[in-house]
Coordinates of C-alpha atoms in Angstrom, one line a residue:
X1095 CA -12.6 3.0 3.5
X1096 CA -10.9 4.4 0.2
X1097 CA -13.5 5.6 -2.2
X1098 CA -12.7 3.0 -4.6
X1099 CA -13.8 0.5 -1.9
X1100 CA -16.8 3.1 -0.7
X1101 CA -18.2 2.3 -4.8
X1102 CA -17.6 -1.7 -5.1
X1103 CA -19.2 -1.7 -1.4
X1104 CA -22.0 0.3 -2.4
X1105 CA -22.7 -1.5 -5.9
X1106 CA -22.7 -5.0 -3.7
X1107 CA -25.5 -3.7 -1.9
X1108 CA -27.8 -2.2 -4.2
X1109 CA -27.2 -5.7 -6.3
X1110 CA -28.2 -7.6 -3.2
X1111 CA -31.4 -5.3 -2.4
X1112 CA -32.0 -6.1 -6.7
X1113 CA -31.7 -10.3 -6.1
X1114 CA -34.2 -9.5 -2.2
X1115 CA -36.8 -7.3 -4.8
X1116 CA -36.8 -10.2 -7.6
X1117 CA -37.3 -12.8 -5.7
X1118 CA -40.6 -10.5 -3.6
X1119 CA -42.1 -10.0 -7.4
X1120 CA -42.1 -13.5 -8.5
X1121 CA -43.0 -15.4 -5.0
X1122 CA -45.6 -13.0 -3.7
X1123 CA -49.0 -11.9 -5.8
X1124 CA -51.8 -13.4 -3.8
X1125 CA -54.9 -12.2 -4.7
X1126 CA -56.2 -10.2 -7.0
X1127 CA -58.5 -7.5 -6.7
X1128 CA -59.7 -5.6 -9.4
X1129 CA -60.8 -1.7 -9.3
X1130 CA -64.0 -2.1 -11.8
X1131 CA -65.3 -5.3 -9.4
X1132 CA -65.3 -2.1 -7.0
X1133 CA -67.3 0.6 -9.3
X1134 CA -64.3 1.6 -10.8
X1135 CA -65.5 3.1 -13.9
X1136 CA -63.3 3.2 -17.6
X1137 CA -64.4 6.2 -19.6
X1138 CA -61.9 8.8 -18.4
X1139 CA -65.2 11.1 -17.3
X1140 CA -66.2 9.3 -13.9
X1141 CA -64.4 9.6 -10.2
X1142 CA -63.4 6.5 -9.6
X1143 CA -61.3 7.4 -6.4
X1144 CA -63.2 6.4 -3.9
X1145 CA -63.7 2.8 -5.8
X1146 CA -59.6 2.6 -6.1
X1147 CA -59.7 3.2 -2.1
X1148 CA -62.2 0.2 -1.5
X1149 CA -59.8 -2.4 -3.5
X1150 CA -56.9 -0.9 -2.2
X1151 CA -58.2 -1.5 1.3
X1152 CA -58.8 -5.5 0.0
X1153 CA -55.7 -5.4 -1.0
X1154 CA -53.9 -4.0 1.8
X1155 CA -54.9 -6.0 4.2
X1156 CA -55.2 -9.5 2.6
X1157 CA -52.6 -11.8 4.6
X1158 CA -49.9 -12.8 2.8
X1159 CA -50.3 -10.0 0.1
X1160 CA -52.3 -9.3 -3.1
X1161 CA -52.6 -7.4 -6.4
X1162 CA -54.6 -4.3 -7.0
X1163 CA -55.6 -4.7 -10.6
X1164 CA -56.2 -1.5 -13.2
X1165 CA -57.1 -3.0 -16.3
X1166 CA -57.3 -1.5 -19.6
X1167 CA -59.0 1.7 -19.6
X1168 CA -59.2 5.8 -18.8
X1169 CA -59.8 6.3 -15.0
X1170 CA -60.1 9.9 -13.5
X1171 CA -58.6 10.2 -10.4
X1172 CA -58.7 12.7 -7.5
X1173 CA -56.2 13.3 -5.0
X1174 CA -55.9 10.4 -3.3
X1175 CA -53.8 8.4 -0.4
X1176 CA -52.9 4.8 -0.2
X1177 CA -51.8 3.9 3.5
X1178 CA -49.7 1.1 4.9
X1179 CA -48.7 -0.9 6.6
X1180 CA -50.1 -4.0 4.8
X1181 CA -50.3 -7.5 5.6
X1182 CA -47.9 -8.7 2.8
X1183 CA -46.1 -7.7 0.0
X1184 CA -48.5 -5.6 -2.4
X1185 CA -48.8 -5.3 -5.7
X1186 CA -50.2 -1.9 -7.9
X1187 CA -50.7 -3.7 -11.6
X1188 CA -51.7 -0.2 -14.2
X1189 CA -52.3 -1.8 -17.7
X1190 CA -55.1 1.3 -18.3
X1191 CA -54.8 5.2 -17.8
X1192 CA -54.8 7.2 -14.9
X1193 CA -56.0 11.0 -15.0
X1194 CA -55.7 13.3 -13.0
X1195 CA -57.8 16.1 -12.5
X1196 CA -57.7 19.3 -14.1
X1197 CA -56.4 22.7 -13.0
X1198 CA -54.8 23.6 -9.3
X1199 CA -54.9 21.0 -6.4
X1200 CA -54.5 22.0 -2.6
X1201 CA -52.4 19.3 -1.7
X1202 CA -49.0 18.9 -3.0
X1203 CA -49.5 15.1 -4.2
X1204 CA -51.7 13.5 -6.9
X1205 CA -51.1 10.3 -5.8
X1206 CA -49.7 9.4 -2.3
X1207 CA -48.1 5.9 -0.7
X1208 CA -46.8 5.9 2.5
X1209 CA -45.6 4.1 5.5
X1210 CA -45.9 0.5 3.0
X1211 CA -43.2 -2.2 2.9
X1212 CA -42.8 -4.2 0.0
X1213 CA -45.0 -2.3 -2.7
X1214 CA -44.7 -2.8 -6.2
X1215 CA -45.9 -0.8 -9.1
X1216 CA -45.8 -2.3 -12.5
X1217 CA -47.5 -2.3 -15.6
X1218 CA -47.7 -1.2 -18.9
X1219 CA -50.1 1.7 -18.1
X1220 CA -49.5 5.4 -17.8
X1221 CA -50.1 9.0 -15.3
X1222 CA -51.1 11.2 -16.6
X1223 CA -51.4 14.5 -14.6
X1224 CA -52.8 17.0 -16.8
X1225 CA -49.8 19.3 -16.3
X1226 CA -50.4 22.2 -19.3
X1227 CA -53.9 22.3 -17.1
X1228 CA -52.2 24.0 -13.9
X1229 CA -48.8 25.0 -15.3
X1230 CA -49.4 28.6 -16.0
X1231 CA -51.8 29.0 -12.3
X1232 CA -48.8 28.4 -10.0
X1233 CA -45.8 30.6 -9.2
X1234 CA -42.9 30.8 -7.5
X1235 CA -44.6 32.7 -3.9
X1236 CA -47.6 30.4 -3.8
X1237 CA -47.3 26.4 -2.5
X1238 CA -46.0 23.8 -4.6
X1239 CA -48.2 22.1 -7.5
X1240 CA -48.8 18.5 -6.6
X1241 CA -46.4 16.1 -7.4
X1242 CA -47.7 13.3 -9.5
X1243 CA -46.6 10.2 -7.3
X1244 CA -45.6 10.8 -4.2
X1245 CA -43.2 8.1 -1.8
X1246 CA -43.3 8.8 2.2
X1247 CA -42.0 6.7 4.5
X1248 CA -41.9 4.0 2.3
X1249 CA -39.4 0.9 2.3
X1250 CA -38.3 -1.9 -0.7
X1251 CA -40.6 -0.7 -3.2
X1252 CA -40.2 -1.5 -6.8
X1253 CA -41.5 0.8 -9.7
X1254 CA -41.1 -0.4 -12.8
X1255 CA -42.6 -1.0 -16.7
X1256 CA -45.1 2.2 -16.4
X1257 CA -45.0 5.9 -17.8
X1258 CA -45.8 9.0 -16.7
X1259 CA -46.7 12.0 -18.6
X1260 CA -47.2 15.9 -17.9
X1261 CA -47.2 15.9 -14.3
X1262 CA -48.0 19.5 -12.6
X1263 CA -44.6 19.3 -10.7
X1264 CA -42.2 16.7 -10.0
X1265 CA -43.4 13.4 -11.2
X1266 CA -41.7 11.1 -8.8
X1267 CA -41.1 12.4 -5.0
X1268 CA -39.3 10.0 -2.5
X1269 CA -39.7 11.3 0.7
X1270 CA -37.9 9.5 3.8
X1271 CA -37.6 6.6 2.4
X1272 CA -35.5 3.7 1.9
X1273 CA -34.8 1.0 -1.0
X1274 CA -36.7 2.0 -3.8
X1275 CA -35.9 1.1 -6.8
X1276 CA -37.0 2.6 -10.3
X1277 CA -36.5 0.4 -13.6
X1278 CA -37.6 0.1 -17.2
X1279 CA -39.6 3.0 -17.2
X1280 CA -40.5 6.4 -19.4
X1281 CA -41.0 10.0 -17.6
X1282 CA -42.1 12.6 -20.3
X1283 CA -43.4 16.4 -20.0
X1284 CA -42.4 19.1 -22.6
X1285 CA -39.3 20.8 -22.2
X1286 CA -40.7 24.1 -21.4
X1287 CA -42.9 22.5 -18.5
X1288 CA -41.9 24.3 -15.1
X1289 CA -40.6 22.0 -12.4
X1290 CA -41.4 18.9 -13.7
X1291 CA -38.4 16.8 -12.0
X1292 CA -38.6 13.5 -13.3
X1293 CA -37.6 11.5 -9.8
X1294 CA -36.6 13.6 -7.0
X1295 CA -35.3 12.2 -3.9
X1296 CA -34.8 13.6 0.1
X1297 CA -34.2 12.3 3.0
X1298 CA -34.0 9.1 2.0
X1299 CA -31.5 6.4 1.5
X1300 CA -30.4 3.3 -0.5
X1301 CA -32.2 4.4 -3.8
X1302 CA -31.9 2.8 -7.6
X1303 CA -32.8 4.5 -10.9
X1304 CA -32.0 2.2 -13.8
X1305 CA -33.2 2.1 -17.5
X1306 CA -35.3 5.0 -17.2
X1307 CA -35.9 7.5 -20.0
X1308 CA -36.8 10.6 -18.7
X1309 CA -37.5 13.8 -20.8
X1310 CA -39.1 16.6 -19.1
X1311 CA -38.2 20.6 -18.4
X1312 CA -36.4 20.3 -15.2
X1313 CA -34.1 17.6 -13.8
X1314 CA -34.2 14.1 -14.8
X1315 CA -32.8 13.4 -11.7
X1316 CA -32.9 15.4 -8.4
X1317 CA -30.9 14.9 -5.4
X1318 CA -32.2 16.5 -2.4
X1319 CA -30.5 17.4 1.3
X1320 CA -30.0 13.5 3.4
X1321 CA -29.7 11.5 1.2
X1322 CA -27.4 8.5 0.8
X1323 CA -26.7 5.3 -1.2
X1324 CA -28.2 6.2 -4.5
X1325 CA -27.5 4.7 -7.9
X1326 CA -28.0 5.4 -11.2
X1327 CA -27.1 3.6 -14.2
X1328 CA -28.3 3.2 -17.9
X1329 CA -30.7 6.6 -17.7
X1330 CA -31.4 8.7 -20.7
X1331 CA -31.9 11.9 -20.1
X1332 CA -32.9 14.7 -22.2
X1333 CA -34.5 17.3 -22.8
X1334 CA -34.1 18.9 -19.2
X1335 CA -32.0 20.1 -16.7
X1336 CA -29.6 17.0 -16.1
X1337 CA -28.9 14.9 -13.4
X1338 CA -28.3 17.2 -10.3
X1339 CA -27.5 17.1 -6.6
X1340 CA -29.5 20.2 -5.3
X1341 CA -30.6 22.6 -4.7
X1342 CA -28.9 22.0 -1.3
X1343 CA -28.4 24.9 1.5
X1344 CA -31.8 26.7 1.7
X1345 CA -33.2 25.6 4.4
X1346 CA -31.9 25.2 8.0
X1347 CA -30.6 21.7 9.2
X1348 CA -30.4 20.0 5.7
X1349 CA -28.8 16.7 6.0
X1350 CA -25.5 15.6 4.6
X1351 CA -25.5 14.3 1.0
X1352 CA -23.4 11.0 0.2
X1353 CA -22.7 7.7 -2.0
X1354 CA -24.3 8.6 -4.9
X1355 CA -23.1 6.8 -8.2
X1356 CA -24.4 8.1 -11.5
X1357 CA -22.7 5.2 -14.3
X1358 CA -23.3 4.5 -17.9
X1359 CA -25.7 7.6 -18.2
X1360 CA -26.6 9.2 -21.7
X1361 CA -27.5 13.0 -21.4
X1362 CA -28.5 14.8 -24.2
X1363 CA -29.7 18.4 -25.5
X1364 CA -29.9 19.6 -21.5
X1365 CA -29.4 23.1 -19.7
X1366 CA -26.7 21.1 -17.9
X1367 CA -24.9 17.5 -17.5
X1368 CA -23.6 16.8 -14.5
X1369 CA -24.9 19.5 -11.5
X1370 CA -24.0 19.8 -7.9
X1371 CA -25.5 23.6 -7.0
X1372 CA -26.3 25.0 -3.6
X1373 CA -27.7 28.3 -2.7
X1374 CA -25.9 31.7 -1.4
X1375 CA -25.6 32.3 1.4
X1376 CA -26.9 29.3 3.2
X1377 CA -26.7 27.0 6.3
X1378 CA -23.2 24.4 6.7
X1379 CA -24.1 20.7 5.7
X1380 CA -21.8 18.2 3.4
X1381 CA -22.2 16.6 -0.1
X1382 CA -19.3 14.0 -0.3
X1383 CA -18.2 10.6 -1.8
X1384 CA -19.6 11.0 -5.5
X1385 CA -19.0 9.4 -8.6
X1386 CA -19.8 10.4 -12.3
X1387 CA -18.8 7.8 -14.4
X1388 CA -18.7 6.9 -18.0
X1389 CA -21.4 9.5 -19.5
X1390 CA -22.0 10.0 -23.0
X1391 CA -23.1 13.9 -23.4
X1392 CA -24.9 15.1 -26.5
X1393 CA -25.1 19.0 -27.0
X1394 CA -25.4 19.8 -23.3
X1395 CA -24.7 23.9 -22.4
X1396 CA -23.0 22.5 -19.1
X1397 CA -21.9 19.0 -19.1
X1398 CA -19.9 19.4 -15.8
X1399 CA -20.9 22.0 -13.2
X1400 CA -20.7 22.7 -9.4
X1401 CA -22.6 25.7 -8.9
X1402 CA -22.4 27.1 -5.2
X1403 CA -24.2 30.8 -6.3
X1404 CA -27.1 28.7 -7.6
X1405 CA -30.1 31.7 -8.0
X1406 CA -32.9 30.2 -9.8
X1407 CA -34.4 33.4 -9.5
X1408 CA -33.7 37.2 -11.0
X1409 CA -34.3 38.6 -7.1
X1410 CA -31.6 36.7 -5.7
X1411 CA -28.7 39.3 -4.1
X1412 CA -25.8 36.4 -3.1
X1413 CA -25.3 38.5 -0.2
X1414 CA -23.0 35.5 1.5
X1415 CA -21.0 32.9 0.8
X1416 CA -22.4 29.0 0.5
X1417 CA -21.5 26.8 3.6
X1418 CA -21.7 23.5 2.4
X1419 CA -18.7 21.7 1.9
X1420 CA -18.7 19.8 -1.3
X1421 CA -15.5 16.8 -1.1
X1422 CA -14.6 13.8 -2.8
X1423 CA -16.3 13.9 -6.2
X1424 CA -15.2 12.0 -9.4
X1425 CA -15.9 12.7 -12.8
X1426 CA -14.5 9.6 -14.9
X1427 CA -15.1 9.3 -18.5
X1428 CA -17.4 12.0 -19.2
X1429 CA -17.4 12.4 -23.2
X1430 CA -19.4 13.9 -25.9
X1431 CA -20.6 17.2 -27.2
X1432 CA -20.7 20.5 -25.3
X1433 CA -22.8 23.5 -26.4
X1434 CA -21.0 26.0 -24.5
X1435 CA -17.4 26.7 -24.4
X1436 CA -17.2 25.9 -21.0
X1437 CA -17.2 21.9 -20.7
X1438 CA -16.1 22.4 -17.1
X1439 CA -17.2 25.3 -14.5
X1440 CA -16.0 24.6 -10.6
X1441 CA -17.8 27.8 -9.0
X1442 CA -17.1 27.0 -5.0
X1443 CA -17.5 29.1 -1.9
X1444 CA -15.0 30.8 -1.1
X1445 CA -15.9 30.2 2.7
X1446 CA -16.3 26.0 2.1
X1447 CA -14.0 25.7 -0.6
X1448 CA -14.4 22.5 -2.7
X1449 CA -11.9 19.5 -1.8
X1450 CA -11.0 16.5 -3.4
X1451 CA -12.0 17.6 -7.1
X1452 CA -11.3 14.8 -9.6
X1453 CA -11.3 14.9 -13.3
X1454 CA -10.6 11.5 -15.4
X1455 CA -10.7 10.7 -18.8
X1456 CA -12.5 13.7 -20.2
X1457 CA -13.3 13.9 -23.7
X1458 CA -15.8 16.9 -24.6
X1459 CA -15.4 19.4 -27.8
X1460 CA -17.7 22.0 -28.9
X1461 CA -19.9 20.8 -31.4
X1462 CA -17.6 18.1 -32.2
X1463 CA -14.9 20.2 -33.2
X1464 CA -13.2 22.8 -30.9
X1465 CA -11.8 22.1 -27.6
X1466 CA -13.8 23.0 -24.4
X1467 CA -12.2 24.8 -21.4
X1468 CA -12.3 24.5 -17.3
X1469 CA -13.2 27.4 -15.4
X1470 CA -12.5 26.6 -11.6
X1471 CA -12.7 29.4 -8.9
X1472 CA -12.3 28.5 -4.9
X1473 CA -11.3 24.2 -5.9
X1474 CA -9.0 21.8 -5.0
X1475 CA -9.2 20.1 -7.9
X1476 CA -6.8 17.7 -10.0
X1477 CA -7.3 16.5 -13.7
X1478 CA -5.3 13.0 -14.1
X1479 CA -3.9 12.1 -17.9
X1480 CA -4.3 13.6 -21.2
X1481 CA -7.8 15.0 -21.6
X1482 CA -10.0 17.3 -23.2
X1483 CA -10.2 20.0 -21.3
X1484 CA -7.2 19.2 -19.1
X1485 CA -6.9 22.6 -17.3
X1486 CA -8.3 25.3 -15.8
X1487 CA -8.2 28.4 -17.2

């Protein structure tokens, strides 16, 4: 299959698993239950967990399906787990607040949903996870702050119409899962807030982010080792880190990355734009079969980057070369404003060395004015057509 057939496949079947999620929201909402009917309590002071685990349990396993219902209102929240598998589609309906607690958490999820088919999370509610709380009590040597929504083992789940603010660590974690979809939805933290990843994604598959607005300090999207089949489309992101696939390589056995689309994307005031990085040495696995296309950027310090000596940290050595083999990526159409000299920077292994390098249509100046360059070590790379820059140097 040419890679031109590999996106217009693709595309066909994310637009079918849209038509298969529409048709689940409008036909299936059976009963409601609502959290205060359960002792669920508004003021933003009392723990209504345990009340949120009594509807959800109505709500689970009501045959044919039914609606958990927050209404308007602040409800504090501990660390809590909703479990499939239910007896019909479910819906999560947050018009109200939900709040997390303050400070550190053991576990490494606010808010977890797993092993559920057919969940929908809608709204017009927000998270919030009380992230300036915890940020400064967690460090890199220690475990992982809690992710404020948390996907595991999940399958055709559609999030959409809520917000989440100031989560302690990634907001959004899909975690071997497949067919969620993401739509119509704000993700905010500060731009100084450590590791707060707006949706990251592993080991998972057939994945859509659309009309989201993220801005938060890290990536706006993540891409993590095994995944497949994800699209993205009408996302603006900024402030943050970009849109990235990585960090890939740390860890032994990592699966392969592949089919990822990123379309009609607006990036602006970032670290970086468009980011494939893997770590130094590290184990062999594959990222292939990507497209960046048609992405506006707006002062971004690295609008394109693929960053094989990624070292997030000052101890890092590089001692080794990156083994995983990055092939068959596109970048179509990416214009806009750099704020670096570099619009371009291809830094491959020299072991693996990048194949299949694309460049299309290119259009990026420094501040508007001066032309960028393309800085390319260890790539088989080939810019097509007049473009800006439309070398390496």
């Amino acid at each position: 299959m040419t890679s031109s057939h590999f996106f217009f496949h693709s595309l066909s079947l994310f637009v079918i698993f849209l038509i298969i999620i529409k048709v689940s929201q409008v036909h299936a909402i059976g009963s409601v239950f609502n959290v205060q009917d359960f002792g669920a309590s508004p003021d933003g002071k009392t723990d209504s967990s345990q009340a949120f685990l009594k509807a959800w349990n109505q709500t689970c396993q009501n045959n044919g399906g039914g609606t958990i219902l927050i209404p308007i209102g602040t409800f504090l929240l501990n660390t809590l787990t909703f479990n499939g598998p239910c007896k019909g589609p479910t819906f999560f309906n947050i018009n109200g607040l939900l709040k997390a607690p303050l400070g550190k958490c053991k576990d490494d999820y606010w808010i977890l949903f797993q092993h559920i088919d057919g969940l929908t999370i809608n709204g017009e509610g927000s998270l919030d996870g009380q992230g300036p709380s915890a940020w400064s009590l967690y460090n890199d040597n220690g475990p992982n702050p809690p992710s404020s929504i948390k996907f595991n083992g999940m399958s055709n789940a559609l999030i959409q119409g809520i917000t989440s603010i100031n989560s302690k660590f990634f907001h959004f974690q899909i975690n071997k899962s497949k067919g969620v979809h993401f739509q119509n939805m704000t993700i905010t933290a500060p731009d100084e807030s450590p590791n707060t990843d707006g949706i990251h994604i592993g080991d998972s598959n057939d994945i859509i982010i659309n009309k989201v607005n993220i801005s938060t300090g890290d990536d706006c999207v993540s891409i993590g080792p095994g995944t497949s089949n994800v699209h993205i489309s009408e996302v603006n992101c900024g402030p943050g880190h970009g849109i990235s696939i990585g960090s890939l390589g740390k860890y032994q056995n990592e699966g392969d990355v592949n089919g990822v689309i990123v379309t009609n994307c607006n990036i602006g005031k970032t670290q970086n734009g468009l980011r494939i990085k893997s770590w130094a040495p590290s184990p062999p696995s594959k990222v292939f079969n990507v497209t960046f296309d048609n992405i506006n950027m707006n002062y971004v310090e690295n609008p394109i980057i693929i960053d094989q000596h990624y070292c997030p940290h000052s101890s890092c050595k590089n001692q080794g070369d990156s083994q995983v083999q990055i092939s068959d990526v596109k970048f179509i159409n990416i214009k806009g404003t750099s704020a670096s000299k570099e619009g371009v920077v291809l830094d491959c292994s020299k072991s693996v060395p990048c194949q299949g390098i694309e460049l299309r249509g290119l259009e990026l100046t420094l501040n508007g004015q001066q032309t960028t360059t393309a800085t390319c070590s260890n790539a088989n790379m080939k810019f097509f057509g007049p473009q800006t820059p439309s070398e390496c140097t």
